[in-house]
Coordinates of C-alpha atoms and ligand atoms in Angstrom, one line a residue:
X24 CA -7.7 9.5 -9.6
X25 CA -11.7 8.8 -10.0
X26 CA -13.7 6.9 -7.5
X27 CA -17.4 6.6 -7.0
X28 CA -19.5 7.4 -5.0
X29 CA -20.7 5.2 -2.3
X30 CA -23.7 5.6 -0.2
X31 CA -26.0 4.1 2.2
X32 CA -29.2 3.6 2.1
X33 CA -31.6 1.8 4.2
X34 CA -34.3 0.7 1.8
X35 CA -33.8 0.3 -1.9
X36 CA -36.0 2.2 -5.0
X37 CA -34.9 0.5 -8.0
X38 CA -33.8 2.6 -11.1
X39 CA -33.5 1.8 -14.7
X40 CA -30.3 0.1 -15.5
X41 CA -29.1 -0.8 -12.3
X42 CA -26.9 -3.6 -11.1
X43 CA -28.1 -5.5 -8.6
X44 CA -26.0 -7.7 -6.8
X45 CA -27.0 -10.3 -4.6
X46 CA -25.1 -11.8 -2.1
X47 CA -25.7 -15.5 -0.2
X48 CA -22.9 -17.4 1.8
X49 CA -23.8 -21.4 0.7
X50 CA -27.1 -22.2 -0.9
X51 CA -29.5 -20.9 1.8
X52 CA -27.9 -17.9 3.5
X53 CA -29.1 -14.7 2.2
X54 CA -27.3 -11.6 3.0
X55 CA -30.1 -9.6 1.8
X56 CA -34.0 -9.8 2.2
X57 CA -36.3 -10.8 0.1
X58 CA -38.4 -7.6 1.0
X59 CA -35.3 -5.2 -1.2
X60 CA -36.6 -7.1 -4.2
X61 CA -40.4 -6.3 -4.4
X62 CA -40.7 -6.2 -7.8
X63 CA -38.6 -8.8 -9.0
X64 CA -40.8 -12.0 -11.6
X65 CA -39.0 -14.9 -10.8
X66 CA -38.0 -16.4 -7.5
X67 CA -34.0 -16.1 -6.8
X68 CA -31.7 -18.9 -5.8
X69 CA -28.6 -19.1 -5.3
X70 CA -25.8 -19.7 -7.7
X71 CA -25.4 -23.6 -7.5
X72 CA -21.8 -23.7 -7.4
X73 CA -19.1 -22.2 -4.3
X74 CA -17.7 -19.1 -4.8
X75 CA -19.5 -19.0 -8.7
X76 CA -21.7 -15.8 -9.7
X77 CA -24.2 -15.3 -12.3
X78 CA -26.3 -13.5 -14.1
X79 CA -30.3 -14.4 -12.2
X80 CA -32.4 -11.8 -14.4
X81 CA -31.8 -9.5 -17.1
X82 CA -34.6 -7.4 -18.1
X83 CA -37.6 -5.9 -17.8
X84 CA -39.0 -5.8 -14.4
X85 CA -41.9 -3.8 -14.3
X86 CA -41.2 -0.7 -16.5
X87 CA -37.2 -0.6 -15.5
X88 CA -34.9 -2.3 -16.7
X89 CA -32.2 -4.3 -14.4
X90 CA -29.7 -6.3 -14.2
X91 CA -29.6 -8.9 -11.1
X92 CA -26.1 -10.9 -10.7
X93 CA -25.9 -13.4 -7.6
X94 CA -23.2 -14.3 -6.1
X95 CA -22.1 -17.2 -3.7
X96 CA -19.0 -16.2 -1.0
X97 CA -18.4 -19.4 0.4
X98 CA -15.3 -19.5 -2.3
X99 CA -12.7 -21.9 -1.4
X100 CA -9.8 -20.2 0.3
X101 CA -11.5 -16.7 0.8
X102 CA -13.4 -15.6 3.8
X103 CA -17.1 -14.3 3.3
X104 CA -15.8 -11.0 4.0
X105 CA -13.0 -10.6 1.6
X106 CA -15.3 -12.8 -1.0
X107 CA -17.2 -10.2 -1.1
X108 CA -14.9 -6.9 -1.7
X109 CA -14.1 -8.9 -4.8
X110 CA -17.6 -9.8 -5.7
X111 CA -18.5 -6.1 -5.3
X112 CA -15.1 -4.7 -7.2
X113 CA -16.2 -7.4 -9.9
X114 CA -19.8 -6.2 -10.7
X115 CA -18.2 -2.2 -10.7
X116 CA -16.6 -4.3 -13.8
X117 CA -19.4 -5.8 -15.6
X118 CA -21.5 -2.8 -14.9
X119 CA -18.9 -0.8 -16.9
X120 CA -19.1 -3.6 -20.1
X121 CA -22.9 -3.4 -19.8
X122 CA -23.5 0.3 -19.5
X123 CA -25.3 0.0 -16.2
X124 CA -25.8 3.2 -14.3
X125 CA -25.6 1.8 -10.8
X126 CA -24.6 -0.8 -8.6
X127 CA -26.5 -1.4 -5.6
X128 CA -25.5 -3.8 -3.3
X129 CA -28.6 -5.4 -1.1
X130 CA -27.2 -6.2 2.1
X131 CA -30.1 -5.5 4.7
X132 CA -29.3 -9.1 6.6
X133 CA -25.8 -9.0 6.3
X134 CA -23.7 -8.2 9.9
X135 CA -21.4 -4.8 10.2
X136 CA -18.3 -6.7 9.2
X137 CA -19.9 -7.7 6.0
X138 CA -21.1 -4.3 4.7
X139 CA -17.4 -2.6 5.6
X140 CA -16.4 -5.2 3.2
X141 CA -18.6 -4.3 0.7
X142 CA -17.9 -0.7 1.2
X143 CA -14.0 -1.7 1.0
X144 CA -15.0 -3.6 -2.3
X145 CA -16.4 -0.2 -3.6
X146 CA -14.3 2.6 -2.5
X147 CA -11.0 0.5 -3.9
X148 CA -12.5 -1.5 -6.2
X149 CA -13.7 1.9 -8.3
X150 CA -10.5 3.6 -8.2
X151 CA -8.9 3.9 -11.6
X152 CA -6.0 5.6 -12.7
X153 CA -7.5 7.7 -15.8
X154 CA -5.5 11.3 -15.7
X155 CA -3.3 10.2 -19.7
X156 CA -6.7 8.8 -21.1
X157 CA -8.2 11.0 -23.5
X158 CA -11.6 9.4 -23.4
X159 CA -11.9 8.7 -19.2
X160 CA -15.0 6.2 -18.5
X161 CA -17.8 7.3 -16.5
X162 CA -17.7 6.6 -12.5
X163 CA -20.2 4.2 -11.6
X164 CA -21.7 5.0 -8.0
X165 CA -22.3 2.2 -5.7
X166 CA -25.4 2.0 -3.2
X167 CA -25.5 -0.1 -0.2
X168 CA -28.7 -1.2 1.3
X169 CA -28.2 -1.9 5.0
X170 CA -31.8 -2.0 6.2
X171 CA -30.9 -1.3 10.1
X172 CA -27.9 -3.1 10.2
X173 CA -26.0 0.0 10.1
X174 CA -26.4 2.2 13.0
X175 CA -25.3 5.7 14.0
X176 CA -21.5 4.1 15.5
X177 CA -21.5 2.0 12.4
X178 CA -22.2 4.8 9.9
X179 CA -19.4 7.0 12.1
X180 CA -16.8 3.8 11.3
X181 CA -17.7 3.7 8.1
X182 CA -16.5 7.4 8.0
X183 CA -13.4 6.8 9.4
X184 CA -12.6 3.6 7.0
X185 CA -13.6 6.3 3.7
X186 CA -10.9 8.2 5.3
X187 CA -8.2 5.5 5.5
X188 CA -9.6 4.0 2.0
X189 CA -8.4 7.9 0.4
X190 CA -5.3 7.8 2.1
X191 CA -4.6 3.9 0.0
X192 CA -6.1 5.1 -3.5
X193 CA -3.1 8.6 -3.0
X194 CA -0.5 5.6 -2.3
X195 CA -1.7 4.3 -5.3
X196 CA -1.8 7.6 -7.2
X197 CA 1.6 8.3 -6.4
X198 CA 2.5 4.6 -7.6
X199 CA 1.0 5.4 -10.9
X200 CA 2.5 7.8 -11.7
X201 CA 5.0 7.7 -14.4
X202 CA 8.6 8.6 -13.8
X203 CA 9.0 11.2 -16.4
X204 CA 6.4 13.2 -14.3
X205 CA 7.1 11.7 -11.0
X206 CA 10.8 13.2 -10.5
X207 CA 11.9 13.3 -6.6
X208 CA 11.0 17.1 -6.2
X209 CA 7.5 16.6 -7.7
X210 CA 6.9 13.5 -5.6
X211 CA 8.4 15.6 -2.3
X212 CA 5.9 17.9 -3.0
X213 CA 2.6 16.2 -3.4
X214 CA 4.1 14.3 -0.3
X215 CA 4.1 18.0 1.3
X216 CA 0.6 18.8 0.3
X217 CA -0.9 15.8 1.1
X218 CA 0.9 15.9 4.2
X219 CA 0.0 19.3 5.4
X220 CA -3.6 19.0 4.6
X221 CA -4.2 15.9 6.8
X222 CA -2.3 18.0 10.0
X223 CA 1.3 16.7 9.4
X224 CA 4.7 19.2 10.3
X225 CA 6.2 18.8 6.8
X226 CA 10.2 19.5 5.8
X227 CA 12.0 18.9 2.6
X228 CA 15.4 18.4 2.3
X229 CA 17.2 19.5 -1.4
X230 CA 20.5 18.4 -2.6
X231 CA 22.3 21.3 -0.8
X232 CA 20.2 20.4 2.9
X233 CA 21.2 16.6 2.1
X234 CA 25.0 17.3 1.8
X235 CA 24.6 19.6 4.9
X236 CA 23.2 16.3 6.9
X237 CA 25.5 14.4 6.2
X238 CA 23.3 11.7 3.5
X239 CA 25.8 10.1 1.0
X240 CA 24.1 7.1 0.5
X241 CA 20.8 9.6 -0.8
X242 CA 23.6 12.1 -2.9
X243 CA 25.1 8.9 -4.1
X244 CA 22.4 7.4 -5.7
X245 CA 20.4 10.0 -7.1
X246 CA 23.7 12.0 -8.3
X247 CA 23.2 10.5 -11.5
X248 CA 20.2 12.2 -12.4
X249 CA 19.5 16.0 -13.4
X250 CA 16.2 15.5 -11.1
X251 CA 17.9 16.0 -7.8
X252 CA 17.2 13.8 -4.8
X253 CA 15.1 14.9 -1.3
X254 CA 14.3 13.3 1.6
X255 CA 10.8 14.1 3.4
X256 CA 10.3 14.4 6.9
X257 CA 6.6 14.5 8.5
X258 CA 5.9 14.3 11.8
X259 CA 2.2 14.3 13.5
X260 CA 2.1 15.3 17.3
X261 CA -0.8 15.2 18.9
X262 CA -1.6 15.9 22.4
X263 CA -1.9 12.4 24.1
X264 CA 0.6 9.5 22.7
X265 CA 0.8 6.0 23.9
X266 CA 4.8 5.8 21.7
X267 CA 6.7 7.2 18.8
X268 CA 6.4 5.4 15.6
X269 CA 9.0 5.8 13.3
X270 CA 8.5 5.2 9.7
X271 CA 10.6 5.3 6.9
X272 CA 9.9 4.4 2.9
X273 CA 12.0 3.7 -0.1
X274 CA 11.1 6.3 -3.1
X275 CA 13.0 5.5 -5.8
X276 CA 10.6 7.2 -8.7
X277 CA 12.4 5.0 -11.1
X278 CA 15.2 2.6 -10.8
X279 CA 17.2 1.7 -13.8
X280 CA 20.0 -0.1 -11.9
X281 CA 22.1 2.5 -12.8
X282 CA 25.7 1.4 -14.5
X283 CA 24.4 -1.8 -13.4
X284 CA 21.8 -1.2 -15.8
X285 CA 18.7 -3.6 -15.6
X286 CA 17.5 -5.3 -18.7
X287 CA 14.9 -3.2 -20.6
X288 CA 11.9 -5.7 -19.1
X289 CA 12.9 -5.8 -15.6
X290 CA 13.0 -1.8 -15.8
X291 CA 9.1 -2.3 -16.4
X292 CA 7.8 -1.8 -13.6
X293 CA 10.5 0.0 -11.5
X294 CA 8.6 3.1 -11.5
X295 CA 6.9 1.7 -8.5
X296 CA 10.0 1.2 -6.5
X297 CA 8.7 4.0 -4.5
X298 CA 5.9 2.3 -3.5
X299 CA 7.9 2.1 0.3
X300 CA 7.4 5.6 0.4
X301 CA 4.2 5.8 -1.0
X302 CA 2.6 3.5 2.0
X303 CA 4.3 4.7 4.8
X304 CA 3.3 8.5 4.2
X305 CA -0.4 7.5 3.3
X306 CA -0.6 5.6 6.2
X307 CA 1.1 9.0 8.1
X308 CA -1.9 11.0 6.2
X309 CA -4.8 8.4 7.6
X310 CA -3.1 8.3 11.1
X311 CA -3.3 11.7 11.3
X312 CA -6.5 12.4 10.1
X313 CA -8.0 9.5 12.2
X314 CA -6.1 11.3 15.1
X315 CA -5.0 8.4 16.6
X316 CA -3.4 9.2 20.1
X317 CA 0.6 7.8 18.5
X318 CA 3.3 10.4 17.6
X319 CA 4.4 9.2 13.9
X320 CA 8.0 10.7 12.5
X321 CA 7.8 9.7 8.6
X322 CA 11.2 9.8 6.6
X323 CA 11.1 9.1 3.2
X324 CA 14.5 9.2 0.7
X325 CA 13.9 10.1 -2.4
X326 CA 15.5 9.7 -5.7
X327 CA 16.1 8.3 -9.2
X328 CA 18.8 5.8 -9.9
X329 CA 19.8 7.1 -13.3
X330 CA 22.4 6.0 -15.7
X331 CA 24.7 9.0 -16.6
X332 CA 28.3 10.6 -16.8
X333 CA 27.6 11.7 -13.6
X334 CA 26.0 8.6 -11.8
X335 CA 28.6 6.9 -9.2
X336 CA 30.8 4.0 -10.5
X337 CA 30.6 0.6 -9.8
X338 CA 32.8 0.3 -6.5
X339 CA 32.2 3.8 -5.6
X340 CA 32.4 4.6 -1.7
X341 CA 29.9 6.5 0.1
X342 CA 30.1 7.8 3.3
X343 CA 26.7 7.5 5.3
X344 CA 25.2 9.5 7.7
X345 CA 26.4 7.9 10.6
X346 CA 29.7 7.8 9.2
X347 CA 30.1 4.1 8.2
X348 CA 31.4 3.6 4.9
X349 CA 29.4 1.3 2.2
X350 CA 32.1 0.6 -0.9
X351 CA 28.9 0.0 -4.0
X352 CA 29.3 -3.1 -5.6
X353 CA 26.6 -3.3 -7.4
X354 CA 24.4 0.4 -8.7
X355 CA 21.1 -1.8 -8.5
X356 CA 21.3 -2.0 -4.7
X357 CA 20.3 1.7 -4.2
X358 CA 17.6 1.4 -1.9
X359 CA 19.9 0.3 1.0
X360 CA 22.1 2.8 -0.1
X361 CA 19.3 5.5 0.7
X362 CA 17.8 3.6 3.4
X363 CA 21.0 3.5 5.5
X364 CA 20.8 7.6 5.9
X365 CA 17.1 7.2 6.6
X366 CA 17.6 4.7 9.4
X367 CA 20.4 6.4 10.7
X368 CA 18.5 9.9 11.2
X369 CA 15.1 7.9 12.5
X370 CA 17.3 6.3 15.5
X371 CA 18.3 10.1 16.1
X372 CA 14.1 10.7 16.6
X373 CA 14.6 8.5 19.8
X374 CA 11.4 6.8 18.6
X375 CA 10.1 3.7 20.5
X376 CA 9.9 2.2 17.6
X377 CA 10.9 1.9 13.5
X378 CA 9.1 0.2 11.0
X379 CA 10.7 0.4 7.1
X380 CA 8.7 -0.6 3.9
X381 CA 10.9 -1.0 1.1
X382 CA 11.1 -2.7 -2.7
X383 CA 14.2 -3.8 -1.8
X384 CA 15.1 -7.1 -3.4
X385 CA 14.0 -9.4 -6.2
X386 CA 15.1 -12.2 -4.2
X387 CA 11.8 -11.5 -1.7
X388 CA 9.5 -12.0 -4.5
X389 CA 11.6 -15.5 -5.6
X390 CA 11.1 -16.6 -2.0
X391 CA 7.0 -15.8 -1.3
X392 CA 5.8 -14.6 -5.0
X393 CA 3.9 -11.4 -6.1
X394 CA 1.2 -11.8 -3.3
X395 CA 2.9 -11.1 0.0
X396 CA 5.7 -9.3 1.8
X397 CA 9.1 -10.5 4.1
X398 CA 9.0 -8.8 7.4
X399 CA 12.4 -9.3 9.3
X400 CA 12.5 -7.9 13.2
X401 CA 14.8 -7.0 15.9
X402 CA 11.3 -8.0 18.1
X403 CA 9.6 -11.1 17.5
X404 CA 6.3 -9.7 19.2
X405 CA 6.4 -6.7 17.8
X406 CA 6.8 -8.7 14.1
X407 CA 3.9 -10.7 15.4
X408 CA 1.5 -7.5 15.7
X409 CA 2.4 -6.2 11.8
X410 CA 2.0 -10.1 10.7
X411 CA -1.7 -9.9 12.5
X412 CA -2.6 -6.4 11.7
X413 CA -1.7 -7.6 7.9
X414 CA -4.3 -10.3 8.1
X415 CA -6.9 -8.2 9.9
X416 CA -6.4 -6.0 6.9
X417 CA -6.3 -8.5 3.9
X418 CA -3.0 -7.9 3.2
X419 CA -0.1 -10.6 3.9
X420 CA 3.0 -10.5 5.3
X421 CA 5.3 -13.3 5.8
X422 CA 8.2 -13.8 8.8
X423 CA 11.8 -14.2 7.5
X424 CA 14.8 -14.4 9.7
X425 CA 16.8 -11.9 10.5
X426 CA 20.4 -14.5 9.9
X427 CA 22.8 -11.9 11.8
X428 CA 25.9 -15.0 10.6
X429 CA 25.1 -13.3 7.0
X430 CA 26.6 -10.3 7.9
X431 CA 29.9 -11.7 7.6
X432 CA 29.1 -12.2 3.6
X433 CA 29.1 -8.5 3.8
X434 CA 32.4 -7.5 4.7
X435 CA 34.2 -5.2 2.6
X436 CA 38.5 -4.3 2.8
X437 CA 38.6 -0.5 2.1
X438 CA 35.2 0.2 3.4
X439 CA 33.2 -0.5 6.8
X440 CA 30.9 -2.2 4.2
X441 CA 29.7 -3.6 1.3
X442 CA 26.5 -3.1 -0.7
X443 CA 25.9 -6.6 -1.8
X444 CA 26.6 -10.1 -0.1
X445 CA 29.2 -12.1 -1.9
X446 CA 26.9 -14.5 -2.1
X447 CA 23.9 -14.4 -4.6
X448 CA 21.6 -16.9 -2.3
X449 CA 19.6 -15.7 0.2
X450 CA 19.3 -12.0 -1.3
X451 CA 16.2 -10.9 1.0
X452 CA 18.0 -11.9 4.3
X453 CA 21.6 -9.9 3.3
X454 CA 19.8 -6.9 2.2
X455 CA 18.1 -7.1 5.5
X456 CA 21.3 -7.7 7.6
X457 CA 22.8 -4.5 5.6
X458 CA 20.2 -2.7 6.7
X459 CA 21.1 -3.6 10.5
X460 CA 23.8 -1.8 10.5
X461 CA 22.4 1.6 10.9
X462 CA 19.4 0.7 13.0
X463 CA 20.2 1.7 16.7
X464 CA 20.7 -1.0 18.9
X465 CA 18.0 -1.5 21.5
X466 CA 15.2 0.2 19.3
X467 CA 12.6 -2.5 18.0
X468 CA 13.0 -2.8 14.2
X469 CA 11.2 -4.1 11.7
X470 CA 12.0 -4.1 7.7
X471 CA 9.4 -4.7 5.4
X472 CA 10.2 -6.1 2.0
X473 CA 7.1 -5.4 -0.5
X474 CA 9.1 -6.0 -3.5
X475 CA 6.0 -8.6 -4.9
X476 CA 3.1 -7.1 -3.5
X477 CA 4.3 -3.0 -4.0
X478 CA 5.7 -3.8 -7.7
X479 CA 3.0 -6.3 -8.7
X480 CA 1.1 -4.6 -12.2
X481 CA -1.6 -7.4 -12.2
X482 CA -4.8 -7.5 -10.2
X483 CA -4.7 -8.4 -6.4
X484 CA -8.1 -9.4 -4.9
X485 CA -10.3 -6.4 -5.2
X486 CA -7.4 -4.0 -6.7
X487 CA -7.3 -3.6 -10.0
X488 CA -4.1 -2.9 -12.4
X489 CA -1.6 -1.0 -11.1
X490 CA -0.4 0.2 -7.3
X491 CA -2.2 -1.2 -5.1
X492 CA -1.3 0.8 -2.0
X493 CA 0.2 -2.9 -0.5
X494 CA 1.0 -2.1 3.3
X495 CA -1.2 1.3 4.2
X496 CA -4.1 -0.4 5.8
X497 CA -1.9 -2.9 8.1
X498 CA 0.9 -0.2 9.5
X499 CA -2.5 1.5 10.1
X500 CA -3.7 -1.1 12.1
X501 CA -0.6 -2.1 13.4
X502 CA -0.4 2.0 14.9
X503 CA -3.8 1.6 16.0
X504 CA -2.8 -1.0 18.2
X505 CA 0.1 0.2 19.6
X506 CA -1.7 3.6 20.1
X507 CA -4.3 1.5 22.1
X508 CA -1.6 0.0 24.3
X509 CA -2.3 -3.4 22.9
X510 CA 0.3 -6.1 23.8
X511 CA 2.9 -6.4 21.8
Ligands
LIG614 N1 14.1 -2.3 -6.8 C1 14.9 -3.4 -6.9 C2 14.2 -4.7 -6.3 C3 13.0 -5.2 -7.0 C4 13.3 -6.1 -8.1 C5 11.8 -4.9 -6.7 C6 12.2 -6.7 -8.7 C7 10.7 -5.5 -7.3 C8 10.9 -6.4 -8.3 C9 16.2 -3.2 -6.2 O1 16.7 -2.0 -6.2 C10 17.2 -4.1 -6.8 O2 17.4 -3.9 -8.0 N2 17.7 -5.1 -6.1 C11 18.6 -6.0 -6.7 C12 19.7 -6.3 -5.6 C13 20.9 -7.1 -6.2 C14 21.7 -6.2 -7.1 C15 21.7 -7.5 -5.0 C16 17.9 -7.3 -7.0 O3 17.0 -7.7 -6.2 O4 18.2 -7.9 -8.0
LIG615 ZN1 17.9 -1.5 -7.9
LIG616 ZN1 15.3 -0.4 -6.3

């Protein structure tokens, strides 16, 4: 991973070749004062049109040479905060194409919200993915000038958001990776270190541990595949809790579909299908490190659904860990497969309550596109408070219902079970009524789908190509709140 640097400053000494951006919401308001600028020829206005950017000055000014780009927030269907992110991610860009050395980002009238955006902007916006390229590009840093507007508090927040930022660009590290490095052990351990260095209890299970517990929807799915399956279990303790939060993540490091094999396109891309996992042990990592006063359990089953003499049969029947059967219809349903074990063992933890984050079904991303996630819950409130946190957070999630009549579409003769719904409508709903089945009654549920979102390759906002860490930033949020005793 490579990031830049971002700092603070409270007045700004201009430097050959940097980029300096400007920012103004409509015509007149300046987020920045005209004092930054002192040596600046000609008067600066405003881009003309909404949300548009341009170039005001390039050149000489004085002896240095600079590079001014303004830029307009008051883009249709964006908030001046998240305009901004983008605006700031967007001049890292055109820094790069014109060699600058440095953004800076003059902000001294802009309020608190504003800069965290612009520090969000720079800390994600920066991150690339760069560890197979021969020639990496050099990391631009980026400078905010505050003026005063920051004070001690906000510099001590602005700390704590560089710490949940790190914990997103390692979900999105571990999303990058390709699946011929990332097998389930390697990902179990880099899951271990991360997890031990931010003050989580870490425990692996192997193959042998798995078949001792009882997981044969886990065994089932990754038995195809030399690189045996784990499943990782963190937990964070600390002193005073307000509730256990349970959390649990799809890894699959690559899913082929297994004897259901997937055309060779749709396997593009299915090396993020453990994105699930990805996000809920980053946001483990930042919860920890942020010490928030909420015991977190993290399970996370992990495997690769290969194709092989040794991967199960179509119609195969697994035995789960709390002994229901699941007869496997279709190999490409594996996530459920693995999920079912996971659920089971995190209604064991007693937890208050469990949140899942899973790239479960293609039918989530034909029903809200690339953009958002389904959330289905056992607790409408509870839904509610992920829904907000997600749009506190810039990060969308979208209420589908959990149709319990469904579950009749899943009804299997020699097994309790079946993987897949007879019928092929509604795909996002049956997978979430399968999943139901192993989630204790009376503990508050919710399954999150981030099929679009956690397997989307193109940019998102300020995220560039690739993972984009969908989800860590709103179950932080959403644990922040229920740490605080907020109502949900
Ligand atoms: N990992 C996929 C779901 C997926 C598909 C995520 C496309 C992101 C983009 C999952 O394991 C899967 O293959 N699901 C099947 C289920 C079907 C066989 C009932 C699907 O959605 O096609
Ligand atoms: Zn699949
Ligand atoms: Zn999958």
């Amino acid at each position: 991973m490579s990031v830049s640097r971002c700092g603070l400053s409270a007045a700004y000494r201009m430097r050959n070749d940097d980029l300096v951006l400007l920012p103004w919401i409509g015509p007149r308001r300046r987020l920045f004062s005209s004092s930054v600028l002192p040596k600046l020829p000609a008067r600066l206005t405003a881009p003309q049109k909404a949300g548009g950017d341009r170039c005001l000055f390039a050149g000489l000014a004085g002896d240095l040479r600079l590079h001014v780009q303004g830029v307009r927030l008051d883009a249709e269907h964006l908030l001046p905060a998240a305009a901004l992110s983008r605006a700031v991610a967007g001049s890292l860009e055109l820094a790069a194409k014109q060699s600058a050395e440095r953004v800076v980002v003059c902000l001294d009238a802009a309020t608190p919200k504003l800069v965290k955006a612009a520090f969000e902007g720079a800390v994600l916006g920066s991150y690339r993915f760069d560890r197979y390229l021969r020639k990496r590009k050099k990391r631009i840093p980026v400078l905010l000038v505050v003026g005063k507007t920051v004070d001690a508090a906000g510099r001590a927040a602005l700390r704590d958001r560089k710490v949940l930022l790190t914990c997103v660009n390692f979900a999105r590290d571990m999303q990058n990776e390709p699946p011929n490095v990332l097998k389930p052990s390697v990902l179990a351990e880099r899951f271990r270190k991360a997890g031990e260095a931010s003050g989580l209890r870490v425990e692996v299970w192997d193959e042998r541990r798995l078949a001792r517990e009882r997981c044969g929807g886990i065994l089932g799915v990754g038995m195809g595949c030399r690189a045996r399956p784990r499943m990782v279990i963190a937990r964070y303790r600390p002193r005073t809790v307000a509730g256990h939060l349970c959390l649990v993540g799809k890894g699959v490091t690559f899913d082929s579909g297994g004897y259901g094999l997937k055309p060779a396109t749709s396997q593009v891309g299915m090396k993020y299908d453990m994105s699930g996992a990805a996000v809920v042990f980053a946001a483990a990592c930042a919860i920890a490190k942020l010490k928030l006063p909420i015991q977190i359990t993290v399970i996370t089953p992990i495997a690769e659904n290969s194709v092989s003499g040794e991967a199960m049969p179509t119609t195969s029947i697994l035995k789960t860990r709390s002994g229901r059967t699941v007869e496997v219809e279709h190999t490409d349903a594996e996530g459920r497969l693995m999920l079912a074990d996971a659920l089971a063992l995190a209604g064991e933890q007693k937890a208050d309550w469990i949140v899942d984050a899973a790239t479960l079904t293609g039918a989530a991303v034909v029903a809200l596109g690339e953009d958002m996630a389904a959330v289905f819950g056992t607790d409408r409130a509870l839904t509610r408070s992920l829904v907000d946190a997600g749009m506190d957070e810039d990060e969308m999630f979208w209420e589908l219902p959990l149709h319990m009549p469904y579950r009749d579409l899943l009804k299997a003769t020699i097994a309790d079970t079946r993987n897949v719904a007879t019928s092929k409508w509604g795909g996002a709903i049956t997978a979430a009524v399968f999943l139901r089945q192993w989630v204790e009654d009376g503990t508050p549920w919710i399954h999150c789908d981030i099929a679009g979102p956690g397997v989307k390759e193109e940019p998102l906002g300020h995220l560039g190509k690739g993972g984009k860490g969908f989800g860590v930033k709103a179950l932080v949020e959403f644990a922040r709140k229920l740490s605080a005793g907020e109502k949900v």
